[in-house]
Short mmCIF file of C-alpha atoms and ligand atoms in Angstrom, two decimals:
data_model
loop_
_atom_site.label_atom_id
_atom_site.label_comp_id
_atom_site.label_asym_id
_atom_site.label_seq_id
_atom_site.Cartn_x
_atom_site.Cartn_y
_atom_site.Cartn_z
CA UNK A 1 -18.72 44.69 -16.89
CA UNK A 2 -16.68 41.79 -17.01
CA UNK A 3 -18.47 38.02 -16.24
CA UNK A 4 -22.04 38.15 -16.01
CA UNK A 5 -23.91 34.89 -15.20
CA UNK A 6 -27.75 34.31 -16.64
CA UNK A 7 -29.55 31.72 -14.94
CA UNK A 8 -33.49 30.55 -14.36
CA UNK A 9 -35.07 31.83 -11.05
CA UNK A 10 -37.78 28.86 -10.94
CA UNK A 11 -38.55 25.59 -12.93
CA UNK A 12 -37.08 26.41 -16.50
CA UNK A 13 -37.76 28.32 -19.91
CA UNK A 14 -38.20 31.81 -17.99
CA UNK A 15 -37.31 33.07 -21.07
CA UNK A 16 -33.10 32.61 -20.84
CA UNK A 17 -32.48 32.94 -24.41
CA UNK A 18 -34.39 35.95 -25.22
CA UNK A 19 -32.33 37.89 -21.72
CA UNK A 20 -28.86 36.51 -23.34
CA UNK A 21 -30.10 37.64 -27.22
CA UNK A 22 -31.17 40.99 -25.66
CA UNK A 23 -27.89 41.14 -24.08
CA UNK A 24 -26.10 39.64 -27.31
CA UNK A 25 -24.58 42.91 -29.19
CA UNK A 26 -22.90 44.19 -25.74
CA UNK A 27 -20.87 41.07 -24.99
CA UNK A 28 -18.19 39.09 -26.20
CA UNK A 29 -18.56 35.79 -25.40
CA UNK A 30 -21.46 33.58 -24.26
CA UNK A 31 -20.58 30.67 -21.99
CA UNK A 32 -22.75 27.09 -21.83
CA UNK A 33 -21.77 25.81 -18.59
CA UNK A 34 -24.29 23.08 -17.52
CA UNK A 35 -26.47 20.53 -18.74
CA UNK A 36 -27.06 19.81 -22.55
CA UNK A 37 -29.86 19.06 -25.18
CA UNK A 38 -32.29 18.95 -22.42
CA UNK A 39 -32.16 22.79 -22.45
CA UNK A 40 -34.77 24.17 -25.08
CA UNK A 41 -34.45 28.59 -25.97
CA UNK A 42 -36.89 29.68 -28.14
CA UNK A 43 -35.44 32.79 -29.82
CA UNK A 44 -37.25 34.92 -31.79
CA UNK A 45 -35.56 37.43 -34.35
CA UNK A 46 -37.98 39.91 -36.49
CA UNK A 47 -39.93 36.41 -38.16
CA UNK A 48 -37.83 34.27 -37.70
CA UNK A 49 -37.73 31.46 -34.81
CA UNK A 50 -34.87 29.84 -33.34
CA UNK A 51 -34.63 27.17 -30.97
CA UNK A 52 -31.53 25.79 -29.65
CA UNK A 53 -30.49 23.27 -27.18
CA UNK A 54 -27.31 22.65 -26.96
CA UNK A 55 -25.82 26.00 -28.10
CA UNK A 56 -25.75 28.67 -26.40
CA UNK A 57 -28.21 31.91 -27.37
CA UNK A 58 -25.24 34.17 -27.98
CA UNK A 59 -24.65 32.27 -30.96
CA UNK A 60 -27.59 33.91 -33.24
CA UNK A 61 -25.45 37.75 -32.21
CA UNK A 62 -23.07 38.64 -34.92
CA UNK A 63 -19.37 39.05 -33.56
CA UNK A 64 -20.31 36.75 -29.97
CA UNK A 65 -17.54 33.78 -29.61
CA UNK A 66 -19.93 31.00 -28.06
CA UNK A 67 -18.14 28.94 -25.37
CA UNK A 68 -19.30 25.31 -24.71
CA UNK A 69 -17.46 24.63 -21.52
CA UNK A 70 -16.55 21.96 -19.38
CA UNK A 71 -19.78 21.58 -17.05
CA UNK A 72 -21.99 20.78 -20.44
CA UNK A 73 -22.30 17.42 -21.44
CA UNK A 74 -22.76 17.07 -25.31
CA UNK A 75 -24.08 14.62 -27.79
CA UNK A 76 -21.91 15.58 -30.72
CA UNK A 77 -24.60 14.48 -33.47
CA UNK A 78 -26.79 16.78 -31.95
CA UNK A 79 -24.63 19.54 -31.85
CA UNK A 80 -23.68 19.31 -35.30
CA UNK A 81 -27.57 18.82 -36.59
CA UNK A 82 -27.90 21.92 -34.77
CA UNK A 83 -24.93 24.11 -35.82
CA UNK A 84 -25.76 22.70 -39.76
CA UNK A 85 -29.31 23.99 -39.30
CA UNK A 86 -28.09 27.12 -38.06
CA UNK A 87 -25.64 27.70 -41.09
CA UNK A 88 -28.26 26.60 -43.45
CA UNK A 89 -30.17 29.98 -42.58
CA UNK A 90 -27.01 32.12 -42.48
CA UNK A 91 -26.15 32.07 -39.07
CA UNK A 92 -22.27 32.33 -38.66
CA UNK A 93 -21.43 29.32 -36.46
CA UNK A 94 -17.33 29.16 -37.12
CA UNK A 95 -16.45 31.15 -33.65
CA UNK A 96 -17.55 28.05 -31.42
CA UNK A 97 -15.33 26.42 -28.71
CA UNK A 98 -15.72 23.00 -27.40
CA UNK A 99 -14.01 22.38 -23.55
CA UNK A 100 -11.86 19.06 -24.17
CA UNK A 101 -12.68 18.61 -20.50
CA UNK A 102 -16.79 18.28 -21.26
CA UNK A 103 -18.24 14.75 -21.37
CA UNK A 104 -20.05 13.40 -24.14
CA UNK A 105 -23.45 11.83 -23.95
CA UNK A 106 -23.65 8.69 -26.13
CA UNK A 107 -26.42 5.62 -27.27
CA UNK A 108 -26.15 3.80 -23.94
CA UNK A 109 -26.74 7.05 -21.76
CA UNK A 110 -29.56 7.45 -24.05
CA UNK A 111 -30.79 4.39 -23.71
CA UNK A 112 -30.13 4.08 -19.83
CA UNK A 113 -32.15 7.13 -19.40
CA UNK A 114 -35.20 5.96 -20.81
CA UNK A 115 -35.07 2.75 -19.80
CA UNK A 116 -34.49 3.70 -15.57
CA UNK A 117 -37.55 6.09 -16.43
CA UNK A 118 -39.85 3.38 -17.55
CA UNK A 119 -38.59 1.41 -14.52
CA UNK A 120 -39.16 3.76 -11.75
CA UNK A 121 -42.73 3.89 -12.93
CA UNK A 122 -45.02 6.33 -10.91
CA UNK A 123 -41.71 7.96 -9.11
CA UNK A 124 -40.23 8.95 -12.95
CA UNK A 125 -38.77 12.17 -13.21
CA UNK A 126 -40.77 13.30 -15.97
CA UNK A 127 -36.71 13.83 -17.94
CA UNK A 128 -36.29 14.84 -21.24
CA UNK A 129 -34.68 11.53 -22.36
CA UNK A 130 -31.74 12.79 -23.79
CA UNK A 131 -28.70 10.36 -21.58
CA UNK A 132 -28.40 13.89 -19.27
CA UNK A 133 -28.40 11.82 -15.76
CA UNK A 134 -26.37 9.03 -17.40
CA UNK A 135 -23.60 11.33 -18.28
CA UNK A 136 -23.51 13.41 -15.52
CA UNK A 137 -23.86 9.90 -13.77
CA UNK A 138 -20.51 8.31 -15.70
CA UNK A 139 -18.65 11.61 -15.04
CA UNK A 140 -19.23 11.66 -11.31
CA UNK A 141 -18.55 7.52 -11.07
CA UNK A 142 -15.01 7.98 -12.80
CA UNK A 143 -16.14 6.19 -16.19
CA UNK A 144 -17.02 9.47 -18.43
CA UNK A 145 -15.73 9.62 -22.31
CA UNK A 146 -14.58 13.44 -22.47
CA UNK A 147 -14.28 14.86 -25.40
CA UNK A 148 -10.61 14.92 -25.68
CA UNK A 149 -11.05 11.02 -25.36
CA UNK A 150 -12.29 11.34 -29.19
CA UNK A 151 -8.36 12.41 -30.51
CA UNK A 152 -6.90 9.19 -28.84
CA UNK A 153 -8.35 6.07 -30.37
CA UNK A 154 -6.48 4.04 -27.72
CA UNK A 155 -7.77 5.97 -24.65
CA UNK A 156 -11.03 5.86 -26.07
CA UNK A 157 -11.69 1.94 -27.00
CA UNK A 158 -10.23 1.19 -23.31
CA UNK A 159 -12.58 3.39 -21.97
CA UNK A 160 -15.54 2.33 -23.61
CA UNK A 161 -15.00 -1.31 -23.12
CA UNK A 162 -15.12 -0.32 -19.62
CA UNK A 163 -17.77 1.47 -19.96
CA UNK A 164 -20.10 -1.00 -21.16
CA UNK A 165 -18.59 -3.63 -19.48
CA UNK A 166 -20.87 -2.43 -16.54
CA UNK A 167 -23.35 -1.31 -19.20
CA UNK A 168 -24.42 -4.20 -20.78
CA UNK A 169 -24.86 -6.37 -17.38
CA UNK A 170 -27.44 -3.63 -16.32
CA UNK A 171 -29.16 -3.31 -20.02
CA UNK A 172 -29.18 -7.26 -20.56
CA UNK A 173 -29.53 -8.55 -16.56
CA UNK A 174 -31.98 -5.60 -15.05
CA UNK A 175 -33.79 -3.98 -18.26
CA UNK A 176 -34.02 -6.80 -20.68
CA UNK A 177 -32.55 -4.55 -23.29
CA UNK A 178 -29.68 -5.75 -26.25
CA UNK A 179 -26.23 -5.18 -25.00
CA UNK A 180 -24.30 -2.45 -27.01
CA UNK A 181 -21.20 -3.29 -28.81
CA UNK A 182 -17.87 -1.06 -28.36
CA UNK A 183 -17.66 -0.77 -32.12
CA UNK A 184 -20.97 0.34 -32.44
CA UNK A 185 -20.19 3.54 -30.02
CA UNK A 186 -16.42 4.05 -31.29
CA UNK A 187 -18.40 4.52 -34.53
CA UNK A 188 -20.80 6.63 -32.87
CA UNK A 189 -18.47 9.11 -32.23
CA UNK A 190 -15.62 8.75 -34.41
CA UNK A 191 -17.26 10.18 -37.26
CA UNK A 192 -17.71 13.63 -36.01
CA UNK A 193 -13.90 13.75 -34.40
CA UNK A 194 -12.11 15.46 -37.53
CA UNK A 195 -15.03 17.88 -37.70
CA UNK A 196 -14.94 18.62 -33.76
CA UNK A 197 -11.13 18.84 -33.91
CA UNK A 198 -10.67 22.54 -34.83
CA UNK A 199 -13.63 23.56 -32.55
CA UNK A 200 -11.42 22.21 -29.31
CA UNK A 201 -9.83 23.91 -26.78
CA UNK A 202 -8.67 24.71 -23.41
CA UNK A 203 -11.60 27.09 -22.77
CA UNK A 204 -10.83 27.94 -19.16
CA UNK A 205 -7.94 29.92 -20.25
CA UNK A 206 -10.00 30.83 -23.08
CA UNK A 207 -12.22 32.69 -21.04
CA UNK A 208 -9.08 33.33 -18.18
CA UNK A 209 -7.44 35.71 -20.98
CA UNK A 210 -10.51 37.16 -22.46
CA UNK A 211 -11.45 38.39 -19.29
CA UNK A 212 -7.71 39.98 -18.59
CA UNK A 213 -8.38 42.14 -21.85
CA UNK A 214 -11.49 43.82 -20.39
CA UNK A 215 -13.88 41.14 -22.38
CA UNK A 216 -17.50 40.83 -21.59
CA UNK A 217 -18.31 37.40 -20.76
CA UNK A 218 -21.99 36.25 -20.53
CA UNK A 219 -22.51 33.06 -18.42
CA UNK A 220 -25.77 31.76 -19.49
CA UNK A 221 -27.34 28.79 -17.30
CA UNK A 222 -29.73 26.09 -18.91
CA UNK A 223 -32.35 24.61 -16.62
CA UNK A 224 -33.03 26.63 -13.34
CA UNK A 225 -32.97 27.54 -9.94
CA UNK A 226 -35.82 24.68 -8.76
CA UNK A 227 -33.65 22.01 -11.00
CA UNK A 228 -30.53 22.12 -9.39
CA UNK A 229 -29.35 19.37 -8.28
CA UNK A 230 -27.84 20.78 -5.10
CA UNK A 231 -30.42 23.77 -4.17
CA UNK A 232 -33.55 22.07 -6.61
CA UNK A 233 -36.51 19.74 -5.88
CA UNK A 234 -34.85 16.51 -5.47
CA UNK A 235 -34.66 14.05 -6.44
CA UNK A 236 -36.98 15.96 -9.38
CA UNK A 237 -33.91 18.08 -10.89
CA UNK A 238 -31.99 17.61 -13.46
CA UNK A 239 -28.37 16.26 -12.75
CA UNK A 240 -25.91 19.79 -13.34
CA UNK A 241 -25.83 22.97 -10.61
CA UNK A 242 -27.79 25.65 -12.74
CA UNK A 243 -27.25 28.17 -10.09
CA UNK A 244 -24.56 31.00 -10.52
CA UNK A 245 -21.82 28.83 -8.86
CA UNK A 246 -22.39 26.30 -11.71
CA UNK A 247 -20.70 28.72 -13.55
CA UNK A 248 -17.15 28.69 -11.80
CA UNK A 249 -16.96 25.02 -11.92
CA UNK A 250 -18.63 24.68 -15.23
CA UNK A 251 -16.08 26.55 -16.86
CA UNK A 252 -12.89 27.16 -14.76
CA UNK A 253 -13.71 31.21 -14.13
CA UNK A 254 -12.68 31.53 -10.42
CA UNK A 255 -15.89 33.17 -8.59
CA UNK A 256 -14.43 36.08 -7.84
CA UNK A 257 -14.21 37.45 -11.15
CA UNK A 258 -18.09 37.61 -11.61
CA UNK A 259 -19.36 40.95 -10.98
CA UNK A 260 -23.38 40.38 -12.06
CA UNK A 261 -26.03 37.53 -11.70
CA UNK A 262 -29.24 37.92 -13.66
CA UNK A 263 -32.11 35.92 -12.21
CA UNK A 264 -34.20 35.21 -15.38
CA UNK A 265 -38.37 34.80 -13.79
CA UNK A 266 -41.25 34.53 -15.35
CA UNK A 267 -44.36 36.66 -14.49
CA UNK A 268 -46.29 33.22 -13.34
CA UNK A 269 -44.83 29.66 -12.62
CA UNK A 270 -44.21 26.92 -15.08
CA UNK A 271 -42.33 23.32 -14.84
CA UNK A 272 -42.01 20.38 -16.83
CA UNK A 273 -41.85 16.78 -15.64
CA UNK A 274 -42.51 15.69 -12.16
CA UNK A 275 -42.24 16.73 -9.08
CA UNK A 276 -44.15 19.85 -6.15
CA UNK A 277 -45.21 22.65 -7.59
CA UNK A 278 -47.23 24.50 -4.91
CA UNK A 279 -48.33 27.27 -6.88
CA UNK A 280 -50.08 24.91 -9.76
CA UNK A 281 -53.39 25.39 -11.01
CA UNK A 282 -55.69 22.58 -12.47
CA UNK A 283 -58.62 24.92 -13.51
CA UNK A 284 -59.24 27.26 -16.70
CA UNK A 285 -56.87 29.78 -15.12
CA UNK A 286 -53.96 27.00 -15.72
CA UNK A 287 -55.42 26.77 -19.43
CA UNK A 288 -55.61 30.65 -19.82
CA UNK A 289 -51.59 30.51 -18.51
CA UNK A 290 -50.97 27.84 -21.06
CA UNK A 291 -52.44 28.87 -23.68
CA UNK A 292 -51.94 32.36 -23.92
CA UNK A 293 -48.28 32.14 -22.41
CA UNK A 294 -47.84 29.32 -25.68
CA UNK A 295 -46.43 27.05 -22.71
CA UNK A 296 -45.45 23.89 -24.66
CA UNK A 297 -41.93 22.69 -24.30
CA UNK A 298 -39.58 23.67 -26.64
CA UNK A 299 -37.46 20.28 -26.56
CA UNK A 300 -39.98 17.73 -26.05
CA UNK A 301 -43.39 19.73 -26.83
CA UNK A 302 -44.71 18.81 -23.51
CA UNK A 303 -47.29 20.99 -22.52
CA UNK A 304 -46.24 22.86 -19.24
CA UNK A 305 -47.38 22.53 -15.81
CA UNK A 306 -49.15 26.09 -14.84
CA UNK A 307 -49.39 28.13 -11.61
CA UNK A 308 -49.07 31.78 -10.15
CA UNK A 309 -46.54 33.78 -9.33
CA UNK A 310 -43.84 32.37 -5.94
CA UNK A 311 -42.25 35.14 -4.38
CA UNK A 312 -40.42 32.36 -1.72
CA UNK A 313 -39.00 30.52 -4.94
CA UNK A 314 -38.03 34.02 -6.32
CA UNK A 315 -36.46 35.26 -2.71
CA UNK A 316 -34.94 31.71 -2.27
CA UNK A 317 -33.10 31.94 -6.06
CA UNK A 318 -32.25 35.22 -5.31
CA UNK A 319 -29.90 34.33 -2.11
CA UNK A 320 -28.97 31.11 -3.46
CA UNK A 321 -27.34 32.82 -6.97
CA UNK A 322 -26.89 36.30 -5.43
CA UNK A 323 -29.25 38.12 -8.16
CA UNK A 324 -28.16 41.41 -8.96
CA UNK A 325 -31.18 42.33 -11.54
CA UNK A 326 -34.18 40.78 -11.86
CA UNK A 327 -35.66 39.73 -15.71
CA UNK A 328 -39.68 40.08 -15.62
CA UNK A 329 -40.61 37.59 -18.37
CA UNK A 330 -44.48 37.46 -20.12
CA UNK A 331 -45.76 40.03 -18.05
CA UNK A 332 -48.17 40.44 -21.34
CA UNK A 333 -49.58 36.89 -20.76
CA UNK A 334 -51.27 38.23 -17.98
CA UNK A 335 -52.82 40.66 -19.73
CA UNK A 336 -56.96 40.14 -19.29
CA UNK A 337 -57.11 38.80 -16.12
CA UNK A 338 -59.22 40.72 -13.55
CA UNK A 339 -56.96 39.95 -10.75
CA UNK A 340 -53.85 38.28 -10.33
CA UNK A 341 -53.06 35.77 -7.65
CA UNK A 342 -49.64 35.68 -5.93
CA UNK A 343 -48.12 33.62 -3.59
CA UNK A 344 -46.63 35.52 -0.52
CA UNK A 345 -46.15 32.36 1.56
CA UNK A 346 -46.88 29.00 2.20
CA UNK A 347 -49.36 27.43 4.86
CA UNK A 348 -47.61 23.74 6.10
CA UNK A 349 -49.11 21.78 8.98
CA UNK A 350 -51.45 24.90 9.55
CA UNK A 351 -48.04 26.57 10.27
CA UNK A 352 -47.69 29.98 7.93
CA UNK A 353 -44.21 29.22 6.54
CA UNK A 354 -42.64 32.79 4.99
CA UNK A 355 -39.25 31.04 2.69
CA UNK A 356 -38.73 27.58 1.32
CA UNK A 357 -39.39 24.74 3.96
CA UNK A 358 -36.39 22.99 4.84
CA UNK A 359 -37.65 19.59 4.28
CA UNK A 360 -39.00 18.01 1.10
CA UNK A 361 -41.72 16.81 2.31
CA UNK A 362 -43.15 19.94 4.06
CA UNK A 363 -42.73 21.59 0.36
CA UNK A 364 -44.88 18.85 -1.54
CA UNK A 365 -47.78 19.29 1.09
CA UNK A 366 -47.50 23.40 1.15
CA UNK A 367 -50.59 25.22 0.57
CA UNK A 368 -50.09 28.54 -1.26
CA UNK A 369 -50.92 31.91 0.66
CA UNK A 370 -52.09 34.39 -1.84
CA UNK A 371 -52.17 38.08 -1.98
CA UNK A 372 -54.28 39.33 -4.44
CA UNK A 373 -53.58 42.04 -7.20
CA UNK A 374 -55.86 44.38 -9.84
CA UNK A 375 -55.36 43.10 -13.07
CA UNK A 376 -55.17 45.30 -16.46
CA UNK A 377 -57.00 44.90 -20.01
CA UNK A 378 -54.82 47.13 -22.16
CA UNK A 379 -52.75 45.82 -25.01
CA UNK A 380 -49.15 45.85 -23.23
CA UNK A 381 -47.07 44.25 -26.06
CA UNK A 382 -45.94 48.17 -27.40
CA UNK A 383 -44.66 48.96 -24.31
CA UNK A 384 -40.72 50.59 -23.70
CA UNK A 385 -40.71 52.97 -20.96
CA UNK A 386 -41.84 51.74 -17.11
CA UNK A 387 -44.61 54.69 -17.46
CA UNK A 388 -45.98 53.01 -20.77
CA UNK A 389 -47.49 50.48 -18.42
CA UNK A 390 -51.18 50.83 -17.05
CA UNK A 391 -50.79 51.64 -13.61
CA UNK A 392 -52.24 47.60 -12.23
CA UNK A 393 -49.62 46.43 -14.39
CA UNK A 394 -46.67 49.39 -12.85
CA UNK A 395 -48.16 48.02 -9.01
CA UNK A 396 -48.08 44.20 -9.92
CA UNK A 397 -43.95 44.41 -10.95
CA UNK A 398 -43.46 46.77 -8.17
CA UNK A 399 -45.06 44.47 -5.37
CA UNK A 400 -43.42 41.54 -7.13
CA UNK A 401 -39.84 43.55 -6.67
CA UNK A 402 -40.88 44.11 -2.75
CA UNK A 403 -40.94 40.60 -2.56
CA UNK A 404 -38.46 38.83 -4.70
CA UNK A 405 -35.38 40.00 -3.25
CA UNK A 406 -33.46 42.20 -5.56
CA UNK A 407 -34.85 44.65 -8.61
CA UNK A 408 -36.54 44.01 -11.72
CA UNK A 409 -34.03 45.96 -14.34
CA UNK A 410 -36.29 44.75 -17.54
CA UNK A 411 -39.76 43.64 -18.69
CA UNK A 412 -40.20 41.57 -20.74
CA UNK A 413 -43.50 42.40 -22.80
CA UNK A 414 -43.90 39.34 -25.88
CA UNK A 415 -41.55 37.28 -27.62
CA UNK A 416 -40.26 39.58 -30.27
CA UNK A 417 -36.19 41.06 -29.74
CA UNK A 418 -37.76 44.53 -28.85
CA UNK A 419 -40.70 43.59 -27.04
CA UNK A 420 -38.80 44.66 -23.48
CA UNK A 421 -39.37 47.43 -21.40
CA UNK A 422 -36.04 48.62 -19.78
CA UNK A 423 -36.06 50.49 -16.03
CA UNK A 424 -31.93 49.48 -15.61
CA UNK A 425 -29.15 48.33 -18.11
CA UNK A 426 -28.20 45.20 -17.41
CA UNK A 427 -24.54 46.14 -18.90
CA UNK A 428 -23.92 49.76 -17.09
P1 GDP B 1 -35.62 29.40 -21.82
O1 GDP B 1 -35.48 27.93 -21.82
O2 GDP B 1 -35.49 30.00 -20.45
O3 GDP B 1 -34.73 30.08 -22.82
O4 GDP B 1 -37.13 29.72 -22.26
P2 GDP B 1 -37.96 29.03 -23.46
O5 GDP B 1 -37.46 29.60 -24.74
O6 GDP B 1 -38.00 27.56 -23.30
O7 GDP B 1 -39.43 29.53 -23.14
C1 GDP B 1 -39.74 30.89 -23.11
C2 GDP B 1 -40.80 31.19 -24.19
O8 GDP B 1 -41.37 32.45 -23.94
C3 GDP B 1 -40.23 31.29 -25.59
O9 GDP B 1 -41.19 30.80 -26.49
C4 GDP B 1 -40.01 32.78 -25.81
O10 GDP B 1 -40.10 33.18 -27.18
C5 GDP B 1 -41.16 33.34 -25.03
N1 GDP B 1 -40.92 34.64 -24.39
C6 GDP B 1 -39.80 35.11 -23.78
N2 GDP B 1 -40.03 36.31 -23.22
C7 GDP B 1 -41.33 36.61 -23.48
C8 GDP B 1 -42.19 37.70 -23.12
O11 GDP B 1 -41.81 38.66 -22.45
N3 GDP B 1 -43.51 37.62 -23.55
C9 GDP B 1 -43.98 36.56 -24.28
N4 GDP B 1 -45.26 36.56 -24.65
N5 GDP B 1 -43.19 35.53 -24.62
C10 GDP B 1 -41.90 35.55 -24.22
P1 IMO B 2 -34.37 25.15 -20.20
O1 IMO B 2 -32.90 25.43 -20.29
C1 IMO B 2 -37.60 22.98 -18.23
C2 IMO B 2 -36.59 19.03 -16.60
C3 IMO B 2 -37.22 17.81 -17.23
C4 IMO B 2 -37.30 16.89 -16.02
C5 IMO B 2 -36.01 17.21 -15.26
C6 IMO B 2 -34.87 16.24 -15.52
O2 IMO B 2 -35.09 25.21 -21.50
O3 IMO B 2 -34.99 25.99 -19.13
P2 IMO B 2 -33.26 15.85 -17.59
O4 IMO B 2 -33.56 15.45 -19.01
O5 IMO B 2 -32.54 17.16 -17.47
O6 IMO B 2 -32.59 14.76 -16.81
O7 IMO B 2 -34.71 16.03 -16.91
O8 IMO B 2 -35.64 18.52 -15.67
N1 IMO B 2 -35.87 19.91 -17.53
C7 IMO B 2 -36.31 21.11 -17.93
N2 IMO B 2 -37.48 21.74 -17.69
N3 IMO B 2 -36.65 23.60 -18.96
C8 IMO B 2 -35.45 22.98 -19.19
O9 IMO B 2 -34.42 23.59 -19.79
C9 IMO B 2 -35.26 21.66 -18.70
N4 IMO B 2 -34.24 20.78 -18.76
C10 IMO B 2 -34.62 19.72 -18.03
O10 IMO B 2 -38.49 18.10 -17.76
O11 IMO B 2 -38.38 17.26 -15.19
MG1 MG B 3 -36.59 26.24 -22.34
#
């Protein structure tokens, strides 16, 4: 089972990090390929809790080499906060690679992305503030600092001063902001370059020869499906593809060497920040969602927009990243409901509408169409086998794998490493 790619079927924090920890002893190598701090995987191991951002989960699995790769964009004093924390409670961090193709967020992206959020007012994006959209913005415009830049002090002044050049009109002219110095960023990040040094390399061939030697290479996606900036909500995405193809470009892998895409989906709907959400409930049913589900964001502690269950956003990520297995996340949440909503289409115009609506526009007026299903009162959390289930529970995954477009291999049941109940390896 050579490259397998993880990704997020709907809005985010499906529960990627626990799949890819589950996953953890049986591969090799776990690939970052998009986005950057704004991801947030809670991970939890016996009693302990981890959350990371910028790493990838495979990190906290004994014997995984974790791959940051040239589609992430990295804010180096966050990554080493996070790999010091990490090694402060005896988690082996020296495998790591670091692309010297992937860009590196710095103060001014920062400070950009705050600073366009406060100015588009009521039609913010709801980001996570961390300079993601800057970067990605820099890197696409030709003006990106990668992080090879760091090892040529030359390159890197040059680059900056251009940089900001553009920069500082905007912060001083537009936002009324300070302008930034050049020192201030060569500063910025020349402190961490003799401690990044050793951690760089070409990771494509990396990942290219690991593969040749019968390797198991785990692709794991931050964000999702619905925040893609190609196949997402736009302009309410974040700015990296999070779908399966992300994963060629984000790391040089040509696509034909993936053999397995794991949709990661959550039993009901959550998002973060702005934008539709058809499925979203305002009432105590939302609260029961949040509450129970702990549905606070992991990055920014945000609590998280609640709704029901979309099988057209789970059939619609399942053709866009070609999802070979299914991951059924917090199917315990549900637990103690008397019946469970789903939503089985949309209603737009009056019109029933059975997949996504082409337009925008049509998906931010869609009215759910809901099928409803028994619910179950039993204490699911021991749960291993498929037949440990109460039946309601059995019918609800099996009616949600008629409609989702491809089979649901494991269950998640609550938070804990074990808590998963497993109907198809993921690995075999
Ligand atoms: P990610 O961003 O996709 O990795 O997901 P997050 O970590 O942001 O959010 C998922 C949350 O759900 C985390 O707090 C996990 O510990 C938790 N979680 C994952 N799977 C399950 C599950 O099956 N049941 C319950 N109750 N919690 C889960
Ligand atoms: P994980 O990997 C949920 C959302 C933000 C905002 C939009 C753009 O934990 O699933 P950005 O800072 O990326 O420019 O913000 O995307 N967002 C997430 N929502 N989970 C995430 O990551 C997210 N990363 C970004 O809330 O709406
Ligand atoms: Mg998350």
């Amino acid at each position: 089972m050579p490259a397998i790619v993880l990704i997020g079927a709907q809005w985010g924090d499906e529960g990627k990090g626990k799949a890819t920890d589950h996953l953890g002893d049986r591969v090799d190598y776990v690939v970052k390929f998009n986005g950057g701090n704004n991801a947030g995987h809670t991970v939890v191991v016996g009693d302990e809790k981890y959350a990371l951002h910028l790493l990838p989960s495979g990190i906290l699995s004994p014997g995984v080499v974790p791959v940051i790769a040239n589609g992430v964009v990295v804010d180096i004093e966050v990554l080493f906060e996070e790999l010091d924390a990490l090694a402060a409670r005896g988690v082996d961090v020296s495998r790591l690679r670091v692309s010297a193709n992937a860009h590196v967020i710095t103060h001014y992206h920062r400070t950009l992305d705050k600073v366009t959020e406060r100015f588009l007012g009521k039609r913010q994006i709801g980001t996570t503030g961390r300079g993601i959209g800057p970067t990605y913005a820099d890197k696409i415009n030709r003006v990106g600092i990668r992080i090879q830049d760091l090892f040529d002090e030359n390159i890197l002044r040059q680059k900056i001063e251009g940089a900001l050049h553009q920069k500082n009109h905007l912060l001083v002219k537009i936002y009324n902001r300070r302008a930034i110095e050049v020192d201030e960023i060569m500063q910025e990040l020349l402190q961490f370059a003799e401690r990044l040094r050793p951690m760089v390399d070409d990771t494509a061939l990396l990942l290219h020869r690991a593969l040749d030697e019968g390797k198991t290479v785990l692709f794991e996606a931050g964000q999702a499906t619905m925040l893609d900036v190609d196949h997402g909500t736009y302009p309410f995405v974040t700015s990296s593809n999070a779908t399966s193809g992300g994963a060629a470009t984000g790391s040089g892998v040509a696509p034909n060497r993936f053999e397995r895409v794991i949709g990661v989906v959550k039993a009901y709907t959550t998002r973060v920040g702005s934008g539709p959400f058809p499925t979203e409930l305002f009432d105590e049913s939302g609260d029961f969602l949040r509450n129970n589900g702990g549905e606070f964001g992991t990055t920014t502690g945000r609590p998280r927009r609640c709704g029901w269950y979309d099988a057209p956003i789970a059939r619609y990520s399942a053709r866009i990243n070609g999802v070979t297995d299914f991951v059924l996340t917090k199917l315990d949440v549900l637990t103690g409901l008397e019946t469970i909503p789903v939503c089985v289409a949309y209603e737009v115009d009056g019109v029933r509408v059975d997949e996504m609506p082409v337009s925008q526009s049509d998906f931010h007026h869609a009215e759910p169409i809901y099928e409803e299903f028994p619910g179950w009162s039993e204490d699911i959390t021991g749960a291993r086998r498929f037949e440990d289930l109460p039946k309601n529970a059995q019918d609800y995954v099996i009616a949600l794998e008629k409609m989702s477009g491809s089979r649901i291999s494991l269950i998640g049941v609550g938070p804990g490493r074990d808590e998963i109940v497993v109907r198809h390896s993921l690995t075999d």
